[in-house]
Amino acid sequence: MMEQFPKLVASRLARLQQSPAAAVHPDADALTAFAENRLASNERKPVLAHLAICSHCREVLALVTGDAPLPVRKANTFSLRNLSWAAAFAVACLVTAVISRRPATTTPVPLHVPEITQLAAPADRAVAAPAVLPQPKPAATKKKAVPLRTFVPPEQVNVKPPIHENLPAAPELVSAQPATLEPQSFSREVPKAMPPIAKAPNTTFGFLPLRGSANAAAPVFRLRSLWRLNDTPGILLASNDRGQTWRSVIVDGQTSFQALSVAGWEIWAGGEAGILFHSTDNGVHWSQVTVSDGVTQLKDTITAIQTPDPRMIRIKTKSAEWLSIDGGATWVTK
Amino acid sequence: MFLQEIFGEREWTRLYAESGAADLAVSRDEFAQLLLEVLRRILPENATAQAQTDLIKSLRLKDLVLARACARGNSKAWDYFLSHYREKLYLAAAAIARDEVRGRELADSLYADLYGTRQQEDGKRVSKLDSFLGRGSLEGWLKTILAQEYVNRFRQQRKLVAFDDALESPVQTDVGDPSLPARQVALQTATDAVLDGLDDEERFLLAAYYLDQRTLAEIGRMLGMHESTVSRRLDKITARLRKQIIGRLCKEGVPQRAAEEMLDVDVRDLEINVREKLAQERRA
């Protein structure tokens, strides 16, 4: 009997949804405050009364308060195609690990990612990816010193369209050192050796394929921001148009920044009173990092930051040097 | 200044500093004007000074100042807004649309409204951010705007579908229909009367559960209560409703046993009613 009861209730409740009061909706501000439980009881009452008779606003409220994750495409986990991409990703990780542990050398490190077709690269490219790993001496490259981390020019990578969307983002490798940008040819001047710890301006750039792009013939790439410091007031500046215009970036609105290090999407900015900020998403979100060895906490002005490796951060003040080898979780001082 | 007098210099200075207005080059006078406007829009004219101070203290001042500075074209505020909210907006839109591409489209369509494309008669831009009053967070408000836009679009599509459905739907039956059996009319009248006697929260719970088919967890999140509380309350309301409906039917002269059976009898007709009522609602 109770199975039929809900239908009776639902049918009679639907009648209430047609009352004239249901047509006058509370504004977004009131609905937000209701969802966040920030309305006083006298303000909450009329909103609740409306919600009881308005399926439109209930639907909005359900979407606002819902924590539904992004839909995941259904895929056969054990299909050969997926397994091949998993293997490709594993090899890419292995290559990254090998490259990051190798000392700087005058021989370019060849990079090969299975399932990604290598296109013929012009001979004047500074970085090439010609052969299968391990292969110490690739054919068509200039003999220049290559920093520990390098990047693959995007037009050398031809991604197969149907599989592209399921491929995890390949680890991208970009030098943190100052570089000259020549976007037309994707070539760059590479420093002969690792420079010493340097104060800003310290800029970098890179290209990443947009997620979901399935056009293999003409892949779309997004330019990563350029970063530098405005020396006098210690303001962080970013440019999204290859340095033509610069905008100030407010991190906490107080700190005067004195040092900056950019490595790919990772940005470290330090300033007065030992304040250190870290962003892992090209400056969209920032988190403050406390520099302390458990006994003393860094209070001096940070004058330089170096990130030779994503896990290794070296900070310099006038009187000391701090080092972290776990991405800023723990620190030691010299 | 009116607000400064109410709060006192020290408290007023604290509120101004807390709002971050100085960082966005919003003067104290502009800050006061902004708060007065919010008071006018939320509270009745005869609101007491206590109600006004309580409201101002409960506002998200930092978000409010940021939104209004953006609406007035403050470039520093826009930089801050874009760096802090752009990514969140895309993520929220993707979660609402349950699709990354459609979510991005939804969020992008909102940007024009946030920036303000329409112009007033005096040439000033009209930004949607002007309607943010700071009672909730700016992030939550943006999500609400996105959800409203999404539901509006979705309902627009459903209206088109509903029109086709309506052509094939059977003729609606209701209490006023003389062809209905007397007992069915009595059942519907009794149910309506009992539902009218519920409070708003009880009606909300029933509507969300029986009409919208929401899960207990979803309803719990909507009302800020645990799903077990929702379940308990729904059980109690349902039992009470059933008891009261049967009681009313008995008062109308229907035997107890027959009244209990009636809750199970008219199902097929009621199913038609539900479909019709919902279709009507969509058309409204």
mmCIF file of N, CA and C in Angstrom, chain B residues 44-139:
data_model
loop_
_atom_site.group_PDB
_atom_site.id
_atom_site.type_symbol
_atom_site.label_atom_id
_atom_site.label_comp_id
_atom_site.label_asym_id
_atom_site.label_seq_id
_atom_site.Cartn_x
_atom_site.Cartn_y
_atom_site.Cartn_z
ATOM 1 N N PRO B 44 13.717 46.484 5.112
ATOM 2 C CA PRO B 44 12.630 47.439 4.906
ATOM 3 C C PRO B 44 13.057 48.831 5.377
ATOM 4 N N GLU B 45 12.315 49.834 4.956
ATOM 5 C CA GLU B 45 12.703 51.218 5.261
ATOM 6 C C GLU B 45 12.745 51.505 6.753
ATOM 7 N N ASN B 46 11.834 50.841 7.485
ATOM 8 C CA ASN B 46 11.737 51.137 8.921
ATOM 9 C C ASN B 46 12.604 50.204 9.772
ATOM 10 N N ALA B 47 13.615 49.621 9.185
ATOM 11 C CA ALA B 47 14.481 48.688 9.929
ATOM 12 C C ALA B 47 15.228 49.435 11.036
ATOM 13 N N THR B 48 15.403 48.749 12.150
ATOM 14 C CA THR B 48 16.089 49.382 13.281
ATOM 15 C C THR B 48 17.586 49.470 13.017
ATOM 16 N N ALA B 49 18.248 50.315 13.799
ATOM 17 C CA ALA B 49 19.712 50.454 13.670
ATOM 18 C C ALA B 49 20.390 49.130 13.995
ATOM 19 N N GLN B 50 19.819 48.407 14.967
ATOM 20 C CA GLN B 50 20.400 47.104 15.336
ATOM 21 C C GLN B 50 20.345 46.124 14.166
ATOM 22 N N ALA B 51 19.186 46.118 13.489
ATOM 23 C CA ALA B 51 19.051 45.224 12.325
ATOM 24 C C ALA B 51 20.051 45.592 11.240
ATOM 25 N N GLN B 52 20.286 46.898 11.080
ATOM 26 C CA GLN B 52 21.230 47.348 10.053
ATOM 27 C C GLN B 52 22.661 46.936 10.392
ATOM 28 N N THR B 53 23.032 47.139 11.635
ATOM 29 C CA THR B 53 24.413 46.767 12.014
ATOM 30 C C THR B 53 24.589 45.251 11.942
ATOM 31 N N ASP B 54 23.557 44.510 12.371
ATOM 32 C CA ASP B 54 23.650 43.040 12.306
ATOM 33 C C ASP B 54 23.842 42.578 10.869
ATOM 34 N N LEU B 55 23.080 43.200 9.972
ATOM 35 C CA LEU B 55 23.187 42.796 8.570
ATOM 36 C C LEU B 55 24.582 43.100 8.020
ATOM 37 N N ILE B 56 25.063 44.302 8.303
ATOM 38 C CA ILE B 56 26.377 44.689 7.766
ATOM 39 C C ILE B 56 27.471 43.767 8.314
ATOM 40 N N LYS B 57 27.349 43.427 9.591
ATOM 41 C CA LYS B 57 28.367 42.543 10.184
ATOM 42 C C LYS B 57 28.308 41.133 9.579
ATOM 43 N N SER B 58 27.127 40.756 9.094
ATOM 44 C CA SER B 58 27.007 39.406 8.538
ATOM 45 C C SER B 58 27.416 39.340 7.059
ATOM 46 N N LEU B 59 27.652 40.507 6.451
ATOM 47 C CA LEU B 59 27.960 40.519 5.017
ATOM 48 C C LEU B 59 29.384 40.060 4.745
ATOM 49 N N ARG B 60 29.567 39.509 3.571
ATOM 50 C CA ARG B 60 30.915 39.159 3.093
ATOM 51 C C ARG B 60 31.500 40.421 2.468
ATOM 52 N N LEU B 61 32.073 41.255 3.304
ATOM 53 C CA LEU B 61 32.472 42.585 2.839
ATOM 54 C C LEU B 61 33.543 42.536 1.755
ATOM 55 N N LYS B 62 34.493 41.624 1.929
ATOM 56 C CA LYS B 62 35.595 41.559 0.956
ATOM 57 C C LYS B 62 35.055 41.191 -0.432
ATOM 58 N N ASP B 63 34.168 40.192 -0.444
ATOM 59 C CA ASP B 63 33.578 39.763 -1.715
ATOM 60 C C ASP B 63 32.711 40.876 -2.300
ATOM 61 N N LEU B 64 31.969 41.536 -1.412
ATOM 62 C CA LEU B 64 31.064 42.603 -1.862
ATOM 63 C C LEU B 64 31.837 43.740 -2.520
ATOM 64 N N VAL B 65 32.898 44.172 -1.852
ATOM 65 C CA VAL B 65 33.699 45.278 -2.394
ATOM 66 C C VAL B 65 34.343 44.866 -3.712
ATOM 67 N N LEU B 66 34.842 43.648 -3.760
ATOM 68 C CA LEU B 66 35.472 43.168 -4.997
ATOM 69 C C LEU B 66 34.464 43.156 -6.151
ATOM 70 N N ALA B 67 33.269 42.616 -5.880
ATOM 71 C CA ALA B 67 32.248 42.524 -6.931
ATOM 72 C C ALA B 67 31.865 43.910 -7.440
ATOM 73 N N ARG B 68 31.667 44.825 -6.513
ATOM 74 C CA ARG B 68 31.248 46.169 -6.937
ATOM 75 C C ARG B 68 32.380 46.922 -7.640
ATOM 76 N N ALA B 69 33.604 46.692 -7.188
ATOM 77 C CA ALA B 69 34.735 47.334 -7.865
ATOM 78 C C ALA B 69 34.853 46.804 -9.292
ATOM 79 N N CYS B 70 34.629 45.507 -9.461
ATOM 80 C CA CYS B 70 34.648 44.922 -10.811
ATOM 81 C C CYS B 70 33.529 45.528 -11.654
ATOM 82 N N ALA B 71 32.351 45.630 -11.059
ATOM 83 C CA ALA B 71 31.207 46.170 -11.798
ATOM 84 C C ALA B 71 31.468 47.599 -12.256
ATOM 85 N N ARG B 72 32.294 48.319 -11.495
ATOM 86 C CA ARG B 72 32.603 49.700 -11.871
ATOM 87 C C ARG B 72 33.836 49.786 -12.780
ATOM 88 N N GLY B 73 34.320 48.657 -13.207
ATOM 89 C CA GLY B 73 35.421 48.651 -14.179
ATOM 90 C C GLY B 73 36.797 48.861 -13.582
ATOM 91 N N ASN B 74 36.944 48.607 -12.276
ATOM 92 C CA ASN B 74 38.251 48.736 -11.623
ATOM 93 C C ASN B 74 39.171 47.614 -12.123
ATOM 94 N N SER B 75 40.236 48.006 -12.829
ATOM 95 C CA SER B 75 41.084 46.989 -13.488
ATOM 96 C C SER B 75 41.816 46.117 -12.474
ATOM 97 N N LYS B 76 42.192 46.707 -11.356
ATOM 98 C CA LYS B 76 42.885 45.932 -10.325
ATOM 99 C C LYS B 76 41.946 44.856 -9.773
ATOM 100 N N ALA B 77 40.697 45.271 -9.581
ATOM 101 C CA ALA B 77 39.707 44.311 -9.084
ATOM 102 C C ALA B 77 39.475 43.195 -10.097
ATOM 103 N N TRP B 78 39.452 43.570 -11.377
ATOM 104 C CA TRP B 78 39.249 42.554 -12.411
ATOM 105 C C TRP B 78 40.414 41.574 -12.456
ATOM 106 N N ASP B 79 41.615 42.106 -12.309
ATOM 107 C CA ASP B 79 42.789 41.215 -12.281
ATOM 108 C C ASP B 79 42.655 40.200 -11.156
ATOM 109 N N TYR B 80 42.270 40.712 -10.001
ATOM 110 C CA TYR B 80 42.125 39.834 -8.833
ATOM 111 C C TYR B 80 40.996 38.828 -9.087
ATOM 112 N N PHE B 81 39.892 39.325 -9.616
ATOM 113 C CA PHE B 81 38.740 38.449 -9.872
ATOM 114 C C PHE B 81 39.111 37.328 -10.836
ATOM 115 N N LEU B 82 39.784 37.706 -11.910
ATOM 116 C CA LEU B 82 40.135 36.698 -12.920
ATOM 117 C C LEU B 82 41.129 35.685 -12.367
ATOM 118 N N SER B 83 42.096 36.180 -11.601
ATOM 119 C CA SER B 83 43.102 35.247 -11.101
ATOM 120 C C SER B 83 42.534 34.331 -10.020
ATOM 121 N N HIS B 84 41.515 34.774 -9.310
ATOM 122 C CA HIS B 84 40.974 33.961 -8.216
ATOM 123 C C HIS B 84 39.705 33.195 -8.567
ATOM 124 N N TYR B 85 38.938 33.681 -9.523
ATOM 125 C CA TYR B 85 37.624 33.077 -9.741
ATOM 126 C C TYR B 85 37.436 32.433 -11.116
ATOM 127 N N ARG B 86 38.314 32.751 -12.060
ATOM 128 C CA ARG B 86 38.103 32.218 -13.409
ATOM 129 C C ARG B 86 38.112 30.691 -13.417
ATOM 130 N N GLU B 87 39.139 30.135 -12.803
ATOM 131 C CA GLU B 87 39.269 28.679 -12.814
ATOM 132 C C GLU B 87 38.113 28.037 -12.027
ATOM 133 N N LYS B 88 37.768 28.652 -10.899
ATOM 134 C CA LYS B 88 36.660 28.122 -10.085
ATOM 135 C C LYS B 88 35.355 28.146 -10.875
ATOM 136 N N LEU B 89 35.193 29.219 -11.636
ATOM 137 C CA LEU B 89 33.972 29.369 -12.427
ATOM 138 C C LEU B 89 33.870 28.249 -13.466
ATOM 139 N N TYR B 90 34.990 27.970 -14.123
ATOM 140 C CA TYR B 90 34.994 26.906 -15.132
ATOM 141 C C TYR B 90 34.712 25.551 -14.483
ATOM 142 N N LEU B 91 35.321 25.323 -13.339
ATOM 143 C CA LEU B 91 35.116 24.031 -12.666
ATOM 144 C C LEU B 91 33.659 23.880 -12.229
ATOM 145 N N ALA B 92 33.107 24.969 -11.664
ATOM 146 C CA ALA B 92 31.714 24.924 -11.207
ATOM 147 C C ALA B 92 30.771 24.704 -12.383
ATOM 148 N N ALA B 93 31.055 25.392 -13.486
ATOM 149 C CA ALA B 93 30.189 25.261 -14.667
ATOM 150 C C ALA B 93 30.259 23.837 -15.221
ATOM 151 N N ALA B 94 31.454 23.267 -15.232
ATOM 152 C CA ALA B 94 31.603 21.900 -15.737
ATOM 153 C C ALA B 94 30.869 20.905 -14.834
ATOM 154 N N ALA B 95 30.908 21.158 -13.526
ATOM 155 C CA ALA B 95 30.207 20.263 -12.596
ATOM 156 C C ALA B 95 28.694 20.399 -12.752
ATOM 157 N N ILE B 96 28.227 21.628 -12.965
ATOM 158 C CA ILE B 96 26.784 21.847 -13.112
ATOM 159 C C ILE B 96 26.280 21.231 -14.426
ATOM 160 N N ALA B 97 27.018 21.491 -15.503
ATOM 161 C CA ALA B 97 26.588 20.970 -16.803
ATOM 162 C C ALA B 97 26.940 19.497 -16.959
ATOM 163 N N ARG B 98 27.737 18.977 -16.062
ATOM 164 C CA ARG B 98 28.228 17.597 -16.108
ATOM 165 C C ARG B 98 28.905 17.286 -17.432
ATOM 166 N N ASP B 99 29.560 18.302 -17.963
ATOM 167 C CA ASP B 99 30.263 18.135 -19.233
ATOM 168 C C ASP B 99 31.227 19.318 -19.345
ATOM 169 N N GLU B 100 32.475 19.017 -19.642
ATOM 170 C CA GLU B 100 33.497 20.064 -19.624
ATOM 171 C C GLU B 100 33.272 21.105 -20.719
ATOM 172 N N VAL B 101 32.920 20.651 -21.908
ATOM 173 C CA VAL B 101 32.760 21.580 -23.034
ATOM 174 C C VAL B 101 31.533 22.470 -22.832
ATOM 175 N N ARG B 102 30.421 21.825 -22.459
ATOM 176 C CA ARG B 102 29.199 22.615 -22.238
ATOM 177 C C ARG B 102 29.379 23.557 -21.048
ATOM 178 N N GLY B 103 30.137 23.083 -20.058
ATOM 179 C CA GLY B 103 30.405 23.908 -18.885
ATOM 180 C C GLY B 103 31.196 25.141 -19.253
ATOM 181 N N ARG B 104 32.183 24.962 -20.113
ATOM 182 C CA ARG B 104 33.003 26.100 -20.537
ATOM 183 C C ARG B 104 32.146 27.115 -21.307
ATOM 184 N N GLU B 105 31.272 26.577 -22.137
ATOM 185 C CA GLU B 105 30.373 27.444 -22.907
ATOM 186 C C GLU B 105 29.470 28.235 -21.961
ATOM 187 N N LEU B 106 28.983 27.527 -20.945
ATOM 188 C CA LEU B 106 28.094 28.166 -19.954
ATOM 189 C C LEU B 106 28.837 29.285 -19.213
ATOM 190 N N ALA B 107 30.057 28.980 -18.778
ATOM 191 C CA ALA B 107 30.837 29.971 -18.028
ATOM 192 C C ALA B 107 31.195 31.161 -18.912
ATOM 193 N N ASP B 108 31.566 30.890 -20.148
ATOM 194 C CA ASP B 108 31.930 31.983 -21.052
ATOM 195 C C ASP B 108 30.748 32.907 -21.312
ATOM 196 N N SER B 109 29.555 32.295 -21.400
ATOM 197 C CA SER B 109 28.374 33.128 -21.651
ATOM 198 C C SER B 109 28.097 34.049 -20.465
ATOM 199 N N LEU B 110 28.530 33.612 -19.294
ATOM 200 C CA LEU B 110 28.294 34.422 -18.098
ATOM 201 C C LEU B 110 29.252 35.609 -18.024
ATOM 202 N N TYR B 111 30.456 35.436 -18.595
ATOM 203 C CA TYR B 111 31.459 36.487 -18.481
ATOM 204 C C TYR B 111 30.977 37.822 -19.043
ATOM 205 N N ALA B 112 30.281 37.734 -20.184
ATOM 206 C CA ALA B 112 29.793 38.973 -20.799
ATOM 207 C C ALA B 112 28.851 39.701 -19.842
ATOM 208 N N ASP B 113 27.992 38.938 -19.175
ATOM 209 C CA ASP B 113 27.060 39.549 -18.225
ATOM 210 C C ASP B 113 27.803 40.112 -17.020
ATOM 211 N N LEU B 114 28.823 39.397 -16.588
ATOM 212 C CA LEU B 114 29.578 39.871 -15.423
ATOM 213 C C LEU B 114 30.326 41.162 -15.767
ATOM 214 N N TYR B 115 30.890 41.182 -16.951
ATOM 215 C CA TYR B 115 31.642 42.374 -17.351
ATOM 216 C C TYR B 115 30.692 43.535 -17.624
ATOM 217 N N GLY B 116 29.535 43.213 -18.158
ATOM 218 C CA GLY B 116 28.538 44.250 -18.428
ATOM 219 C C GLY B 116 28.592 44.717 -19.860
ATOM 220 N N THR B 117 27.731 44.182 -20.683
ATOM 221 C CA THR B 117 27.721 44.587 -22.088
ATOM 222 C C THR B 117 26.627 45.629 -22.362
ATOM 223 N N ARG B 118 25.544 45.528 -21.607
ATOM 224 C CA ARG B 118 24.468 46.508 -21.785
ATOM 225 C C ARG B 118 24.912 47.836 -21.179
ATOM 226 N N GLN B 119 24.310 48.912 -21.651
ATOM 227 C CA GLN B 119 24.636 50.219 -21.085
ATOM 228 C C GLN B 119 23.379 50.929 -20.632
ATOM 229 N N GLN B 120 23.516 51.650 -19.520
ATOM 230 C CA GLN B 120 22.388 52.439 -19.039
ATOM 231 C C GLN B 120 22.252 53.678 -19.919
ATOM 232 N N GLU B 121 21.206 54.473 -19.632
ATOM 233 C CA GLU B 121 20.992 55.692 -20.417
ATOM 234 C C GLU B 121 22.156 56.663 -20.275
ATOM 235 N N ASP B 122 22.751 56.693 -19.067
ATOM 236 C CA ASP B 122 23.874 57.610 -18.852
ATOM 237 C C ASP B 122 25.197 57.055 -19.399
ATOM 238 N N GLY B 123 25.148 55.948 -20.090
ATOM 239 C CA GLY B 123 26.356 55.400 -20.708
ATOM 240 C C GLY B 123 27.108 54.422 -19.842
ATOM 241 N N LYS B 124 26.685 54.258 -18.570
ATOM 242 C CA LYS B 124 27.398 53.352 -17.668
ATOM 243 C C LYS B 124 27.061 51.902 -18.013
ATOM 244 N N ARG B 125 28.058 51.054 -17.824
ATOM 245 C CA ARG B 125 27.847 49.635 -18.075
ATOM 246 C C ARG B 125 26.989 49.028 -16.981
ATOM 247 N N VAL B 126 26.167 48.057 -17.357
ATOM 248 C CA VAL B 126 25.386 47.346 -16.358
ATOM 249 C C VAL B 126 26.003 45.958 -16.190
ATOM 250 N N SER B 127 26.571 45.743 -15.039
ATOM 251 C CA SER B 127 27.208 44.457 -14.780
ATOM 252 C C SER B 127 26.335 43.628 -13.852
ATOM 253 N N LYS B 128 26.318 42.337 -14.105
ATOM 254 C CA LYS B 128 25.543 41.440 -13.241
ATOM 255 C C LYS B 128 26.082 41.441 -11.819
ATOM 256 N N LEU B 129 27.364 41.757 -11.689
ATOM 257 C CA LEU B 129 27.978 41.783 -10.363
ATOM 258 C C LEU B 129 27.343 42.848 -9.472
ATOM 259 N N ASP B 130 26.642 43.811 -10.094
ATOM 260 C CA ASP B 130 25.966 44.843 -9.308
ATOM 261 C C ASP B 130 24.848 44.268 -8.452
ATOM 262 N N SER B 131 24.357 43.085 -8.834
ATOM 263 C CA SER B 131 23.248 42.514 -8.068
ATOM 264 C C SER B 131 23.740 41.641 -6.912
ATOM 265 N N PHE B 132 25.037 41.500 -6.785
ATOM 266 C CA PHE B 132 25.581 40.734 -5.654
ATOM 267 C C PHE B 132 25.515 41.605 -4.395
ATOM 268 N N LEU B 133 24.896 41.074 -3.365
ATOM 269 C CA LEU B 133 24.696 41.863 -2.152
ATOM 270 C C LEU B 133 25.552 41.392 -0.981
ATOM 271 N N GLY B 134 26.274 40.319 -1.169
ATOM 272 C CA GLY B 134 27.238 39.909 -0.143
ATOM 273 C C GLY B 134 26.678 39.108 1.004
ATOM 274 N N ARG B 135 25.445 38.623 0.875
ATOM 275 C CA ARG B 135 24.922 37.801 1.988
ATOM 276 C C ARG B 135 25.559 36.420 1.986
ATOM 277 N N GLY B 136 25.893 35.927 0.819
ATOM 278 C CA GLY B 136 26.651 34.682 0.706
ATOM 279 C C GLY B 136 28.006 34.998 0.082
ATOM 280 N N SER B 137 28.774 33.959 -0.178
ATOM 281 C CA SER B 137 30.095 34.194 -0.757
ATOM 282 C C SER B 137 29.965 34.505 -2.248
ATOM 283 N N LEU B 138 30.971 35.183 -2.774
ATOM 284 C CA LEU B 138 30.966 35.505 -4.202
ATOM 285 C C LEU B 138 31.074 34.223 -5.032
ATOM 286 N N GLU B 139 31.861 33.297 -4.548
ATOM 287 C CA GLU B 139 32.009 32.026 -5.272
ATOM 288 C C GLU B 139 30.666 31.287 -5.336
#
